Amino acid sequence: MLKCDLLVDSKDLRSTLLNLKNNQDFTILLDMTAVDYLKFPDSTPSRFAVVYVLRSSDFKKETTVKAFVDDNTLSVDSVHDLFASANWAEREAYDQYGIKFLNHPNLKRVLNHKEFVGHPLRKDYKITDGQISKETDDLMDEMTPLLKSKGYSDQEIEDLMLLNVGPSHPASHGTIRNFLAMEGETITACVTEIGYLHRGFEKACEHHTYSQVIPYTDRLNYCSAILNNIGWAKAIEEMLDIEITPRAKMIRVIIGELSRIIDHIVCNAANMVDLGGLTSLWYLFSARDKAYDLLSKLTGARLTNTYTRIGGLEFDLYDGFAADLEDVLKATESGVDDVLSLIAHNRIYHDRTQDVGVIKADFALANGISGPNLRATGVAHDLRKDKPYYGYENFDFDVVVGSHGDVYDRMMCRFEEITQSIKIIRQAMKNLPDGAINVYAPNAVLPLKKDVYGNIEGLMNQFKLTFEGIMVPKGEYYSSTEATNGELGFFIVSDGSGRPYKVKCRPPCFYSLAAYSKIVEGTMLADAVITMASLNFIAGEFDR
């Protein structure tokens, strides 16, 4: 958790970021966004500001840099050449707020359609102003300069085969469009288009109370919805300076790690299907189905669970939960062992995954890649270890790393992370304390029903929390957790009311997907398919 702590003039923004990178070891750009202060209760130097969240190379320190943008020019210098991860992040800020980034190589919309009029995260854009866009973007405005930068002439470009993979294609694993220039079976250039599943998550957050946002977080990475719930609730609790109960912490660890297992199962099983190993899917999905049954019994839903509450949890563990959970863990261990026995000495599997879709550690860090996709390159970064929360520092588990950063390493990292999550869960169940699952915080936690019906204080408290929301102290915050795909962050601006003034979600696979075109250029089309599957892109997460 941090507050924006470095305010600079927009003319000095680029030099400040360069100094932080070169002289103060803040080499990683986690995220960047913009803020529209049009309706903020306090006066500001100008209407718009840009915010950059940085982390040091040892993963221990964070800082944010903010610069107010000149109202007359609405422009700042791009830093895409300092931080590769700024490329799509700056495009998103331009798309949503209309701020121009000078010298950006491809400043065009990224989440909204090219026909979209206006900038939806501006405070004077109404959430009800829907637009219908019908015209497909041929993407040649991106493809042609890209090919010319590689030395192709106009005639040579005409001779290339142009191929659309997606947005509705089984290999996409979601609504992703990759526009490819092909020489035979080799990908010469790739342009990625997203936004097909953009629902306006951050705009919706501004019009709901902090508690009402929880169901929306389910729809980010819907393969591990509870980890999104946890990330959001943790951020608000830190803003309120609330520490949840020991039992609630331990249950969040247990259910969060179970969600991580489910997500890794889905990723690796789908990857095996793309490789032709359909049998492996049945072994793994059998365990996943048991896990969904358990979550349904606990939360009332199999997929989008909405389980956390600000200050705790919706339900305590039911009688017989421990036995059901152990059945799920044993089924998972059996499924993983069966799959590994099928592929351990399978020549076809090794040929298709080793030295395919290789990502180097420096490239991954520069492009904001995190989670198992980063760890597969050999970088032992995991927020559960480097910035522990909920007592993760007390658990005995290993950070799983690869050595080559290829498809094989990414899959094996996820298989081993399943084993490590099982190890964490069993330790948590062994040390699960008794006690309440919600803190006593009348300013944030709904009262018990007996108090609502039994006394006026309880009734009024319930009324105010429901209709006005939790009053979060005014300020700007960034909080993050180790989600399945990497660092899930929330940058939140509070104006002191019961609704967030601004929310920016840092979806981990947004940055992996931004780098995808560079990863697959020069590779075979068949290899690009399994590379995409191994990176685990979730459309609900990167599109929001």
Tab-separated table of N, CA and C in Angstrom, residues 321-395:
chain	number	residue	atom	x	y	z
A	321	PHE	N	-16.178	-29.229	5.789
A	321	PHE	CA	-15.358	-28.567	4.761
A	321	PHE	C	-13.978	-29.212	4.658
A	322	ALA	N	-13.368	-29.503	5.796
A	322	ALA	CA	-12.005	-30.042	5.791
A	322	ALA	C	-11.930	-31.358	5.018
A	323	ALA	N	-12.907	-32.231	5.213
A	323	ALA	CA	-12.910	-33.519	4.512
A	323	ALA	C	-13.119	-33.322	3.013
A	324	ASP	N	-14.053	-32.433	2.654
A	324	ASP	CA	-14.293	-32.156	1.234
A	324	ASP	C	-13.057	-31.560	0.579
A	325	LEU	N	-12.391	-30.660	1.288
A	325	LEU	CA	-11.198	-30.025	0.742
A	325	LEU	C	-10.091	-31.051	0.524
A	326	GLU	N	-9.907	-31.952	1.467
A	326	GLU	CA	-8.858	-32.966	1.320
A	326	GLU	C	-9.154	-33.875	0.135
A	327	ASP	N	-10.432	-34.180	-0.110
A	327	ASP	CA	-10.796	-34.971	-1.292
A	327	ASP	C	-10.391	-34.248	-2.574
A	328	VAL	N	-10.616	-32.931	-2.604
A	328	VAL	CA	-10.247	-32.138	-3.781
A	328	VAL	C	-8.734	-32.155	-3.974
A	329	LEU	N	-7.999	-31.984	-2.880
A	329	LEU	CA	-6.536	-31.934	-2.980
A	329	LEU	C	-5.970	-33.271	-3.449
A	330	LYS	N	-6.514	-34.371	-2.928
A	330	LYS	CA	-6.040	-35.687	-3.364
A	330	LYS	C	-6.369	-35.939	-4.829
A	331	ALA	N	-7.569	-35.521	-5.255
A	331	ALA	CA	-7.945	-35.686	-6.663
A	331	ALA	C	-7.032	-34.845	-7.563
A	332	THR	N	-6.657	-33.669	-7.091
A	332	THR	CA	-5.759	-32.812	-7.865
A	332	THR	C	-4.381	-33.441	-7.975
A	333	GLU	N	-3.855	-33.936	-6.862
A	333	GLU	CA	-2.547	-34.591	-6.891
A	333	GLU	C	-2.558	-35.782	-7.834
A	334	SER	N	-3.628	-36.563	-7.791
A	334	SER	CA	-3.728	-37.726	-8.660
A	334	SER	C	-3.783	-37.308	-10.131
A	335	GLY	N	-4.583	-36.275	-10.430
A	335	GLY	CA	-4.701	-35.809	-11.810
A	335	GLY	C	-3.390	-35.278	-12.352
A	336	VAL	N	-2.694	-34.477	-11.552
A	336	VAL	CA	-1.405	-33.930	-11.984
A	336	VAL	C	-0.396	-35.054	-12.203
A	337	ASP	N	-0.356	-36.030	-11.280
A	337	ASP	CA	0.578	-37.150	-11.425
A	337	ASP	C	0.286	-37.944	-12.702
A	338	ASP	N	-1.009	-38.149	-12.988
A	338	ASP	CA	-1.377	-38.902	-14.189
A	338	ASP	C	-0.928	-38.178	-15.458
A	339	VAL	N	-1.135	-36.862	-15.477
A	339	VAL	CA	-0.740	-36.088	-16.665
A	339	VAL	C	0.776	-36.090	-16.822
A	340	LEU	N	1.488	-35.870	-15.726
A	340	LEU	CA	2.953	-35.847	-15.811
A	340	LEU	C	3.507	-37.201	-16.253
A	341	SER	N	2.844	-38.269	-15.855
A	341	SER	CA	3.308	-39.592	-16.290
A	341	SER	C	3.105	-39.775	-17.793
A	342	LEU	N	2.095	-39.092	-18.350
A	342	LEU	CA	1.836	-39.191	-19.786
A	342	LEU	C	2.840	-38.395	-20.616
A	343	ILE	N	3.343	-37.297	-20.067
A	343	ILE	CA	4.165	-36.394	-20.883
A	343	ILE	C	5.642	-36.401	-20.502
A	344	ALA	N	5.983	-37.035	-19.383
A	344	ALA	CA	7.365	-36.963	-18.889
A	344	ALA	C	8.374	-37.447	-19.925
A	345	HIS	N	8.048	-38.499	-20.641
A	345	HIS	CA	8.973	-39.049	-21.628
A	345	HIS	C	8.352	-39.067	-23.027
A	346	ASN	N	7.434	-38.137	-23.238
A	346	ASN	CA	6.742	-38.074	-24.529
A	346	ASN	C	7.537	-37.185	-25.486
A	347	ARG	N	8.105	-37.782	-26.500
A	347	ARG	CA	8.978	-37.042	-27.422
A	347	ARG	C	8.213	-35.928	-28.142
A	348	ILE	N	6.984	-36.209	-28.524
A	348	ILE	CA	6.196	-35.189	-29.240
A	348	ILE	C	5.972	-33.978	-28.338
A	349	TYR	N	5.614	-34.244	-27.074
A	349	TYR	CA	5.371	-33.143	-26.131
A	349	TYR	C	6.629	-32.297	-25.958
A	350	HIS	N	7.756	-32.929	-25.765
A	350	HIS	CA	8.999	-32.176	-25.550
A	350	HIS	C	9.383	-31.376	-26.799
A	351	ASP	N	9.223	-31.959	-27.979
A	351	ASP	CA	9.564	-31.246	-29.208
A	351	ASP	C	8.665	-30.034	-29.423
A	352	ARG	N	7.409	-30.149	-29.024
A	352	ARG	CA	6.453	-29.054	-29.248
A	352	ARG	C	6.560	-27.941	-28.213
A	353	THR	N	7.167	-28.193	-27.062
A	353	THR	CA	7.153	-27.195	-25.986
A	353	THR	C	8.531	-26.643	-25.617
A	354	GLN	N	9.584	-27.412	-25.840
A	354	GLN	CA	10.910	-26.947	-25.437
A	354	GLN	C	11.520	-26.043	-26.508
A	355	ASP	N	12.093	-24.915	-26.052
A	355	ASP	CA	12.655	-23.889	-26.944
A	355	ASP	C	11.598	-23.293	-27.866
A	356	VAL	N	10.365	-23.283	-27.411
A	356	VAL	CA	9.250	-22.681	-28.150
A	356	VAL	C	8.677	-21.545	-27.312
A	357	GLY	N	8.422	-20.398	-27.950
A	357	GLY	CA	7.854	-19.258	-27.232
A	357	GLY	C	8.756	-18.764	-26.120
A	358	VAL	N	10.032	-18.650	-26.406
A	358	VAL	CA	11.026	-18.306	-25.383
A	358	VAL	C	10.921	-16.831	-24.989
A	359	ILE	N	10.933	-16.577	-23.687
A	359	ILE	CA	10.944	-15.224	-23.139
A	359	ILE	C	12.158	-15.106	-22.231
A	360	LYS	N	12.979	-14.091	-22.477
A	360	LYS	CA	14.141	-13.840	-21.631
A	360	LYS	C	13.733	-13.007	-20.416
A	361	ALA	N	14.490	-13.138	-19.344
A	361	ALA	CA	14.152	-12.462	-18.092
A	361	ALA	C	14.121	-10.943	-18.260
A	362	ASP	N	15.114	-10.379	-18.927
A	362	ASP	CA	15.168	-8.925	-19.107
A	362	ASP	C	13.977	-8.428	-19.910
A	363	PHE	N	13.608	-9.174	-20.930
A	363	PHE	CA	12.446	-8.814	-21.749
A	363	PHE	C	11.177	-8.844	-20.910
A	364	ALA	N	11.023	-9.883	-20.102
A	364	ALA	CA	9.820	-10.027	-19.274
A	364	ALA	C	9.696	-8.866	-18.292
A	365	LEU	N	10.773	-8.517	-17.621
A	365	LEU	CA	10.741	-7.429	-16.643
A	365	LEU	C	10.454	-6.094	-17.325
A	366	ALA	N	11.069	-5.849	-18.468
A	366	ALA	CA	10.870	-4.586	-19.176
A	366	ALA	C	9.440	-4.417	-19.645
A	367	ASN	N	8.781	-5.524	-19.973
A	367	ASN	CA	7.428	-5.469	-20.513
A	367	ASN	C	6.348	-5.647	-19.455
A	368	GLY	N	6.715	-5.690	-18.181
A	368	GLY	CA	5.730	-5.770	-17.110
A	368	GLY	C	5.136	-7.149	-16.913
A	369	ILE	N	5.775	-8.177	-17.455
A	369	ILE	CA	5.273	-9.543	-17.282
A	369	ILE	C	5.567	-10.001	-15.856
A	370	SER	N	4.597	-10.649	-15.235
A	370	SER	CA	4.755	-11.097	-13.854
A	370	SER	C	4.169	-12.498	-13.692
A	371	GLY	N	4.149	-12.982	-12.450
A	371	GLY	CA	3.556	-14.287	-12.175
A	371	GLY	C	4.366	-15.437	-12.746
A	372	PRO	N	3.724	-16.564	-13.030
A	372	PRO	CA	4.449	-17.743	-13.541
A	372	PRO	C	5.128	-17.497	-14.878
A	373	ASN	N	4.600	-16.568	-15.684
A	373	ASN	CA	5.258	-16.256	-16.962
A	373	ASN	C	6.613	-15.600	-16.735
A	374	LEU	N	6.737	-14.814	-15.668
A	374	LEU	CA	8.026	-14.226	-15.306
A	374	LEU	C	8.915	-15.253	-14.619
A	375	ARG	N	8.338	-15.995	-13.681
A	375	ARG	CA	9.145	-16.963	-12.931
A	375	ARG	C	9.712	-18.049	-13.838
A	376	ALA	N	9.022	-18.360	-14.926
A	376	ALA	CA	9.525	-19.365	-15.865
A	376	ALA	C	10.810	-18.914	-16.542
A	377	THR	N	11.087	-17.609	-16.535
A	377	THR	CA	12.328	-17.102	-17.133
A	377	THR	C	13.504	-17.195	-16.169
A	378	GLY	N	13.228	-17.589	-14.916
A	378	GLY	CA	14.287	-17.717	-13.923
A	378	GLY	C	14.271	-16.645	-12.853
A	379	VAL	N	13.315	-15.720	-12.900
A	379	VAL	CA	13.224	-14.630	-11.921
A	379	VAL	C	12.315	-15.082	-10.774
A	380	ALA	N	12.883	-15.174	-9.573
A	380	ALA	CA	12.136	-15.694	-8.416
A	380	ALA	C	11.369	-14.566	-7.720
A	381	HIS	N	10.397	-14.008	-8.429
A	381	HIS	CA	9.599	-12.917	-7.860
A	381	HIS	C	8.174	-13.397	-7.619
A	382	ASP	N	7.748	-13.302	-6.379
A	382	ASP	CA	6.395	-13.676	-5.977
A	382	ASP	C	6.014	-12.754	-4.817
A	383	LEU	N	4.931	-11.997	-4.981
A	383	LEU	CA	4.534	-11.047	-3.942
A	383	LEU	C	4.259	-11.733	-2.614
A	384	ARG	N	3.904	-13.014	-2.647
A	384	ARG	CA	3.665	-13.731	-1.391
A	384	ARG	C	4.948	-13.881	-0.585
A	385	LYS	N	6.090	-13.813	-1.266
A	385	LYS	CA	7.391	-13.873	-0.598
A	385	LYS	C	8.017	-12.487	-0.450
A	386	ASP	N	7.964	-11.682	-1.528
A	386	ASP	CA	8.672	-10.405	-1.539
A	386	ASP	C	7.936	-9.310	-0.779
A	387	LYS	N	6.619	-9.335	-0.792
A	387	LYS	CA	5.813	-8.377	-0.026
A	387	LYS	C	4.671	-9.151	0.627
A	388	PRO	N	5.004	-10.015	1.579
A	388	PRO	CA	4.012	-10.961	2.098
A	388	PRO	C	2.833	-10.286	2.798
A	389	TYR	N	1.697	-10.927	2.690
A	389	TYR	CA	0.458	-10.480	3.324
A	389	TYR	C	-0.264	-11.723	3.830
A	390	TYR	N	-1.176	-11.538	4.763
A	390	TYR	CA	-1.970	-12.642	5.331
A	390	TYR	C	-1.106	-13.759	5.909
A	391	GLY	N	0.104	-13.406	6.354
A	391	GLY	CA	0.951	-14.393	7.007
A	391	GLY	C	1.666	-15.344	6.071
A	392	TYR	N	1.751	-15.007	4.776
A	392	TYR	CA	2.444	-15.897	3.840
A	392	TYR	C	3.904	-16.135	4.235
A	393	GLU	N	4.482	-15.162	4.966
A	393	GLU	CA	5.874	-15.340	5.373
A	393	GLU	C	6.039	-16.497	6.356
A	394	ASN	N	4.933	-16.955	6.939
A	394	ASN	CA	5.000	-18.048	7.917
A	394	ASN	C	4.781	-19.430	7.296
A	395	PHE	N	4.482	-19.461	6.008
A	395	PHE	CA	4.223	-20.739	5.343
A	395	PHE	C	5.506	-21.277	4.713
